[in-house]
mmCIF file of C-alpha atoms in Angstrom:
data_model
loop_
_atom_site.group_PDB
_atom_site.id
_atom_site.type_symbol
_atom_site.label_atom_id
_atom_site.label_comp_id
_atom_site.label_asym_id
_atom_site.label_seq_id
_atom_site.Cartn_x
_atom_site.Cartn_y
_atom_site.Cartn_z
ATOM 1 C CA UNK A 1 123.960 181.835 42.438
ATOM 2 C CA UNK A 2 123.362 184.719 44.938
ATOM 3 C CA UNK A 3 126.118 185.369 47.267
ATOM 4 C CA UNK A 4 126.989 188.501 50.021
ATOM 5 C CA UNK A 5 129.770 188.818 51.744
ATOM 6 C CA UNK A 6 130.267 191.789 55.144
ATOM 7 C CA UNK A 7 133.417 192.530 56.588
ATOM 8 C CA UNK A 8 134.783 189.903 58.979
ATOM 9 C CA UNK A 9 133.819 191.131 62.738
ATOM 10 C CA UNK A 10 133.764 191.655 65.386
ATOM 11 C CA UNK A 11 133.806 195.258 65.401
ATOM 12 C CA UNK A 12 134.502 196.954 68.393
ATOM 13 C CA UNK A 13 134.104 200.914 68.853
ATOM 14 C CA UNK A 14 133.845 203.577 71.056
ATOM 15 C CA UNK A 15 130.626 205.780 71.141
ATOM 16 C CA UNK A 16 130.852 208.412 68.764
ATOM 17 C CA UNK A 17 132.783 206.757 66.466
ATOM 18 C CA UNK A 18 132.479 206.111 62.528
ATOM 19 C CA UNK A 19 131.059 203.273 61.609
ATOM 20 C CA UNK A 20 131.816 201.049 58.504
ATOM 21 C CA UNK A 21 130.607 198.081 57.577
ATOM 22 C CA UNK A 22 131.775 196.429 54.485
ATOM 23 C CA UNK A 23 129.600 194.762 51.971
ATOM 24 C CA UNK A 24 129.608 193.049 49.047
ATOM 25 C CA UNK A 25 127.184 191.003 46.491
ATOM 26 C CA UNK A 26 126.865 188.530 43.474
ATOM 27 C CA UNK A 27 123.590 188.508 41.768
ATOM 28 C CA UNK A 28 121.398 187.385 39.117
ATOM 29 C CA UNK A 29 119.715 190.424 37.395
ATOM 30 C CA UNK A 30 119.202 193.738 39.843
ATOM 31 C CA UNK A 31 118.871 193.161 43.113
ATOM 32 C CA UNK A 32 117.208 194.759 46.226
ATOM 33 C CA UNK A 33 119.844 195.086 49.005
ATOM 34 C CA UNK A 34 118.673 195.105 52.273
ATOM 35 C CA UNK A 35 120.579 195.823 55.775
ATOM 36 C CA UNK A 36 118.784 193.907 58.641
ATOM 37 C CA UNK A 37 120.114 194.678 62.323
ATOM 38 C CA UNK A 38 119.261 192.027 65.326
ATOM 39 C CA UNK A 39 119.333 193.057 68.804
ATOM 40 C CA UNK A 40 120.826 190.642 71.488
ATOM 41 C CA UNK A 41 117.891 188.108 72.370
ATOM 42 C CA UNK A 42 115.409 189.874 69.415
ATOM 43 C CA UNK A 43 114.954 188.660 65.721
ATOM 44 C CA UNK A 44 116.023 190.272 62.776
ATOM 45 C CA UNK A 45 114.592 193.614 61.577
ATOM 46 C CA UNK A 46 115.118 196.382 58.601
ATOM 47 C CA UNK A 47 117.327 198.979 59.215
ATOM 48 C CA UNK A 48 117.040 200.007 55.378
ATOM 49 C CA UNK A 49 116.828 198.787 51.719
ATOM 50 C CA UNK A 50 117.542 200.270 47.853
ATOM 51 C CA UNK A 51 115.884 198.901 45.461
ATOM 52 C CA UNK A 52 118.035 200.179 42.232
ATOM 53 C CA UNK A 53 121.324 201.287 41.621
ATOM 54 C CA UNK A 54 122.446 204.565 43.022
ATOM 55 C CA UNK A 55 119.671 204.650 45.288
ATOM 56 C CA UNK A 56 120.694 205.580 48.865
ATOM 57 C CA UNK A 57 118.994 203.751 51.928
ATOM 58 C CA UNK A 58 118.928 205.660 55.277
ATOM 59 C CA UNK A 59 117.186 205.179 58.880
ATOM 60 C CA UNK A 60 117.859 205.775 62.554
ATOM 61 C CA UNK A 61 121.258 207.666 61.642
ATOM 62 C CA UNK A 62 122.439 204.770 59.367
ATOM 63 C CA UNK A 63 123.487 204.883 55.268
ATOM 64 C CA UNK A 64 124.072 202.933 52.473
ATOM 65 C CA UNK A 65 124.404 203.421 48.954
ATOM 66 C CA UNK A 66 123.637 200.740 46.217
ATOM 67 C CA UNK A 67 126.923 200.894 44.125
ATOM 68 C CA UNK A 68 126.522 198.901 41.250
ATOM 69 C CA UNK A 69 129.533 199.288 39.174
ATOM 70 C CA UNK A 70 131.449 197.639 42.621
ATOM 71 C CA UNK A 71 128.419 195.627 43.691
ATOM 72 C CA UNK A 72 128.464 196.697 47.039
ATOM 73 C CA UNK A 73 126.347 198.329 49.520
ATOM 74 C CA UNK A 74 128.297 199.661 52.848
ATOM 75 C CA UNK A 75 126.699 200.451 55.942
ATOM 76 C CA UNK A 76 127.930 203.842 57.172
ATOM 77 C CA UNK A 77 126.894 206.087 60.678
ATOM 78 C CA UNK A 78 128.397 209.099 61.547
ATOM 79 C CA UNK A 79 128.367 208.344 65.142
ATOM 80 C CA UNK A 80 127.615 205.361 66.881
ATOM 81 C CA UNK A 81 125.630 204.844 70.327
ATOM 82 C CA UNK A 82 125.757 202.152 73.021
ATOM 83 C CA UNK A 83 122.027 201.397 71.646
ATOM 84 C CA UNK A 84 123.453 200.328 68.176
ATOM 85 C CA UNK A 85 125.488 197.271 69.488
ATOM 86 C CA UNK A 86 123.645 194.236 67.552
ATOM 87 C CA UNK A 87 124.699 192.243 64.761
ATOM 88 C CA UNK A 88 124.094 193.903 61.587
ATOM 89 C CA UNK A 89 123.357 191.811 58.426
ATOM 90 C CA UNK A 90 123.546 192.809 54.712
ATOM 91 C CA UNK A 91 120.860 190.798 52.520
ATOM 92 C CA UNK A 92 119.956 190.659 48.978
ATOM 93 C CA UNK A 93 117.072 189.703 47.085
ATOM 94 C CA UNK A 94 116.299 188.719 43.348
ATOM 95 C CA UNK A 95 113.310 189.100 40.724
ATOM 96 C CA UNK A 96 114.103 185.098 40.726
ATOM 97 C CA UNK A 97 114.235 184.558 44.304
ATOM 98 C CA UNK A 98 110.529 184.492 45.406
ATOM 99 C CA UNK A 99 111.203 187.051 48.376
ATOM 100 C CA UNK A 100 114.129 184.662 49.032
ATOM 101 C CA UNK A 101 116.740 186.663 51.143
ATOM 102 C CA UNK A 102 120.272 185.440 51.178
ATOM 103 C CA UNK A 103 122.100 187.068 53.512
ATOM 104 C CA UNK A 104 125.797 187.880 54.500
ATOM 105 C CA UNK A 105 127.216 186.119 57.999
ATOM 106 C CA UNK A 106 126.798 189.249 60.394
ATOM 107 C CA UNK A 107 128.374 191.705 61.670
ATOM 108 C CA UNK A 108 128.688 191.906 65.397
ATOM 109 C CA UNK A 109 129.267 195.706 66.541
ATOM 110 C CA UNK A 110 129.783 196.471 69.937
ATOM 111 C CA UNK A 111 129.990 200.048 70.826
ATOM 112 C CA UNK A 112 131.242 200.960 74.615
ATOM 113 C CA UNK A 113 131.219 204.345 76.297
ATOM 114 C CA UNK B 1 100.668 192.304 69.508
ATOM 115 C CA UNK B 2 103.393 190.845 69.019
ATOM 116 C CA UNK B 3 103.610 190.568 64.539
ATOM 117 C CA UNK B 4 105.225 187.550 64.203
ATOM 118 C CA UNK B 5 105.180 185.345 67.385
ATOM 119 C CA UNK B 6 107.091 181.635 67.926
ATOM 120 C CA UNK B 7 106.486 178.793 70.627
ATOM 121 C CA UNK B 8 108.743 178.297 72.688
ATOM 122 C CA UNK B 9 111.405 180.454 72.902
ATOM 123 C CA UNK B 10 113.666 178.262 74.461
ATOM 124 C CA UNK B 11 113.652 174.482 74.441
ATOM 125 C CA UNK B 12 116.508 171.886 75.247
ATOM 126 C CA UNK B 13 115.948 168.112 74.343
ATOM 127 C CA UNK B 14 117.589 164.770 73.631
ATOM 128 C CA UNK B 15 118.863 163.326 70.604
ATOM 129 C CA UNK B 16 116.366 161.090 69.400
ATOM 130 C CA UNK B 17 113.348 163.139 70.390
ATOM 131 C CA UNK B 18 110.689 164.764 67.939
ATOM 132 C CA UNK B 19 109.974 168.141 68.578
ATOM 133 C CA UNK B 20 107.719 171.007 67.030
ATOM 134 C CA UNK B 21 108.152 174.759 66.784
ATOM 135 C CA UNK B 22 105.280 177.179 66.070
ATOM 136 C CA UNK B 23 104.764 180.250 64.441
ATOM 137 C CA UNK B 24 101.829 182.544 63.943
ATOM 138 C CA UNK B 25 101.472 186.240 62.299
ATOM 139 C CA UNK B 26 99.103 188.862 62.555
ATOM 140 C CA UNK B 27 100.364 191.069 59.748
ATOM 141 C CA UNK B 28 97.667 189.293 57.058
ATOM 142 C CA UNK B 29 100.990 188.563 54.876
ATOM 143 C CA UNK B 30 100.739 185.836 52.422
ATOM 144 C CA UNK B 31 104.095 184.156 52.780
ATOM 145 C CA UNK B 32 105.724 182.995 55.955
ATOM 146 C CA UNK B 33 109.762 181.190 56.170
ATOM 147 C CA UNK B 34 111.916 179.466 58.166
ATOM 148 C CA UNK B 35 115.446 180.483 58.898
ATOM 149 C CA UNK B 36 118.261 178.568 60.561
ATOM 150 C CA UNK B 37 120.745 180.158 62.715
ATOM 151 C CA UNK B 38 123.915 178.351 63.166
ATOM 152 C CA UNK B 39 126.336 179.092 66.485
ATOM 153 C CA UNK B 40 128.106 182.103 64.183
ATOM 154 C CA UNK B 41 125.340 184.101 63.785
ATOM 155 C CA UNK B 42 124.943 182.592 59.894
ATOM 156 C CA UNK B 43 121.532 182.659 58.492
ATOM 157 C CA UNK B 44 119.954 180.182 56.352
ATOM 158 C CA UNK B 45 116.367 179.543 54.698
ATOM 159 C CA UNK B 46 114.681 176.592 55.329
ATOM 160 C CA UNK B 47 111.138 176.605 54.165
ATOM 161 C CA UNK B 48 109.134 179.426 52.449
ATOM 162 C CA UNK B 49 105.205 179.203 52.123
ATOM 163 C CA UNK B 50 102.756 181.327 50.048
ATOM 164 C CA UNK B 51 99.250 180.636 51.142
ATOM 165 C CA UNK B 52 99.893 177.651 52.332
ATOM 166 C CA UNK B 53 101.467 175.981 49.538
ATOM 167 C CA UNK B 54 104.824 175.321 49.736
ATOM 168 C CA UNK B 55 107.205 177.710 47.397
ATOM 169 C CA UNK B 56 110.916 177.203 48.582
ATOM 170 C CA UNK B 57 112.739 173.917 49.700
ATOM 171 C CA UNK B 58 116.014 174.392 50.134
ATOM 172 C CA UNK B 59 118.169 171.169 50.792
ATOM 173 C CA UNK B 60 117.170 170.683 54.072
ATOM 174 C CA UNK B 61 117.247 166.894 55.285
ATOM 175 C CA UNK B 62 113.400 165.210 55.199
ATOM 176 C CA UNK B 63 113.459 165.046 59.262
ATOM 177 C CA UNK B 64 112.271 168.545 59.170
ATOM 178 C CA UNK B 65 108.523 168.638 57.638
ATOM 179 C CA UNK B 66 106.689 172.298 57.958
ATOM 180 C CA UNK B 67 103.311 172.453 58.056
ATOM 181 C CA UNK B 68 101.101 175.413 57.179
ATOM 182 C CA UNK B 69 97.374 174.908 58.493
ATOM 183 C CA UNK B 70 96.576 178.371 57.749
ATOM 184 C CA UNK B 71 98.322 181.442 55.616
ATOM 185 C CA UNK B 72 99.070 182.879 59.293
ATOM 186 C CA UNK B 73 100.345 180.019 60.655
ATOM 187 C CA UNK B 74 103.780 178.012 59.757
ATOM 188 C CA UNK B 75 104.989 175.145 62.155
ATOM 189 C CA UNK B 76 108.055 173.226 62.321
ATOM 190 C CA UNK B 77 108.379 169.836 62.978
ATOM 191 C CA UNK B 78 111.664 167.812 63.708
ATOM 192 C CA UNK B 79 111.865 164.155 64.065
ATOM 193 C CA UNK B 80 115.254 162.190 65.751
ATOM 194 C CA UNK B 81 116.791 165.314 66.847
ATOM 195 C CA UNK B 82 120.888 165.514 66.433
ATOM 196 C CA UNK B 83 123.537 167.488 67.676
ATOM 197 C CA UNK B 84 123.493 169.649 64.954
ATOM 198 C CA UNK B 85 120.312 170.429 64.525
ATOM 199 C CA UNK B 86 121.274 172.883 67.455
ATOM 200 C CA UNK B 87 120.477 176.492 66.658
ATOM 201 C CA UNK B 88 117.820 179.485 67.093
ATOM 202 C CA UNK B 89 115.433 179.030 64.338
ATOM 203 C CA UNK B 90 113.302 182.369 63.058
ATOM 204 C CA UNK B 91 109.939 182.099 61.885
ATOM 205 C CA UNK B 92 109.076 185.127 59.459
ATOM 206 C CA UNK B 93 106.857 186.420 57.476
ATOM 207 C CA UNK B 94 106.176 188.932 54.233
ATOM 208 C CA UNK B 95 103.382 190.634 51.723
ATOM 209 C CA UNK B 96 104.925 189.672 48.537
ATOM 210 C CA UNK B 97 107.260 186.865 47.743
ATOM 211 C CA UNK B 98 107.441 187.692 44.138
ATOM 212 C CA UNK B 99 111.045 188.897 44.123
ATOM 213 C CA UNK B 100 109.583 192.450 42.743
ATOM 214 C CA UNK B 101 111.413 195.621 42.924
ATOM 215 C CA UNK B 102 110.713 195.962 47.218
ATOM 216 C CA UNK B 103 110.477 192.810 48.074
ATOM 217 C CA UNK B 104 112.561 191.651 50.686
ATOM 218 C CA UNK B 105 111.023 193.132 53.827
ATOM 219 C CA UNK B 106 110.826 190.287 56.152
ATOM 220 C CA UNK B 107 109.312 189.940 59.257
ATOM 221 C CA UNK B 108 110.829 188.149 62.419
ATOM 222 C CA UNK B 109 109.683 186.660 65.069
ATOM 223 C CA UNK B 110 112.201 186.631 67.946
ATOM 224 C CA UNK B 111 113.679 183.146 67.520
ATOM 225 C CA UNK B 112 113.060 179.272 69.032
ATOM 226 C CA UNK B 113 116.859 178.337 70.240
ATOM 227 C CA UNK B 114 116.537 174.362 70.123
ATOM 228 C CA UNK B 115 119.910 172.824 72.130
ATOM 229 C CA UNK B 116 120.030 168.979 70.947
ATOM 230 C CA UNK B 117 121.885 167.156 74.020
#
């Protein structure tokens, strides 16, 4: 079956700081791979996706690269902000999974000044 | 407008007690889910509907029955609440469930935290 596992957390930085989160998948077929952040007291929402392998998912500052010879898809920023402490959640889905996610157990960041 | 919204947000009970959670989404997707939430942040599916039929069951135990009246509209209802049944459940919802190159893209509503006393 589908599986994902992130980096244990919590992760604690200081603003302006690189950022690395770990992630890694087992999959049926060729995934999507998704990284979903959530806010404290909000629901989940994208950060970004990559469909196929080698593809390279970016928004708000944030990377990740679909690696599929390692099957893993790391969450990368350059410099992190007080605004980007949330729990951060890598997610795949599969051409089996009928929009199924299954997704890794979190992340928790917390960035201080 | 809120997308995806849920009712209530908050809600503390007894064991025993039968409670319902609802959801509703203005995005005119097709397929709306249930997630589970567990104390460490873990996230599980519950329930997945396309259209109102029911497309994923995952092994979930019968107490919890969802009920789709309408393709924008996915309720939850628990019977003889337990302890564990404790958690912040997330409504969401999506265009394609199809598992297609894309898919994935969930919507989420900001989460029901149940607390079974």
């Amino acid at each position: 079956g589908n599986s994902v596992t992130q980096m244990e957390g919590p992760v604690t930085l200081s603003e302006e700081a690189f950022l690395t989160i770990n992630c890694t998948y087992t999959a049926t077929g060729y995934p999507s791979l998704f990284w979903y952040v959530q806010y404290p007291g909000e629901g989940l929402q994208l950060l970004l996706k990559a469909t196929k392998a080698d593809d390279k998912g970016s928004n708000k500052g944030f990377e990740a690269t679909y690696r599929k010879e390692t099957t893993s898809f790391h969450l990368e920023k350059g410099s992190v902000q007080v605004s980007d402490s949330a729990v951060y959640f890598c997610a795949l889905s599969s051409g089996t999974s009928y929009g199924k996610l299954t997704f890794g157990q979190g992340t928790i960041l917390t960035v201080h000044p | 407008d809120t997308a995806v919204s849920q009712t209530p947000k908050y809600l503390v009970t007894q064991m025993g007690n039968d409670k319902s959670i609802k959801c509703e989404q203005n995005l005119g997707h097709d397929t709306m889910y249930w997630y589970k939430q567990d104390s460490k942040k873990f996230l599980k599916i519950m329930f997945s509907y396309n259209n109102k039929e029911l497309i994923i069951n995952e092994t979930v135990p019968n107490r919890f029955s969802p009920k789709s009246p309408d393709k924008a509209h996915l309720n939850l209802h628990i019977n003889s609440l337990e302890l564990g049944d404790s958690a912040v459940y997330f409504c969401a919802s999506s265009q394609d469930p199809s598992g297609g190159p894309g898919t994935g893209e969930l919507f989420f509503g900001e989460g029901s935290r149940l607390t079974v006393l």
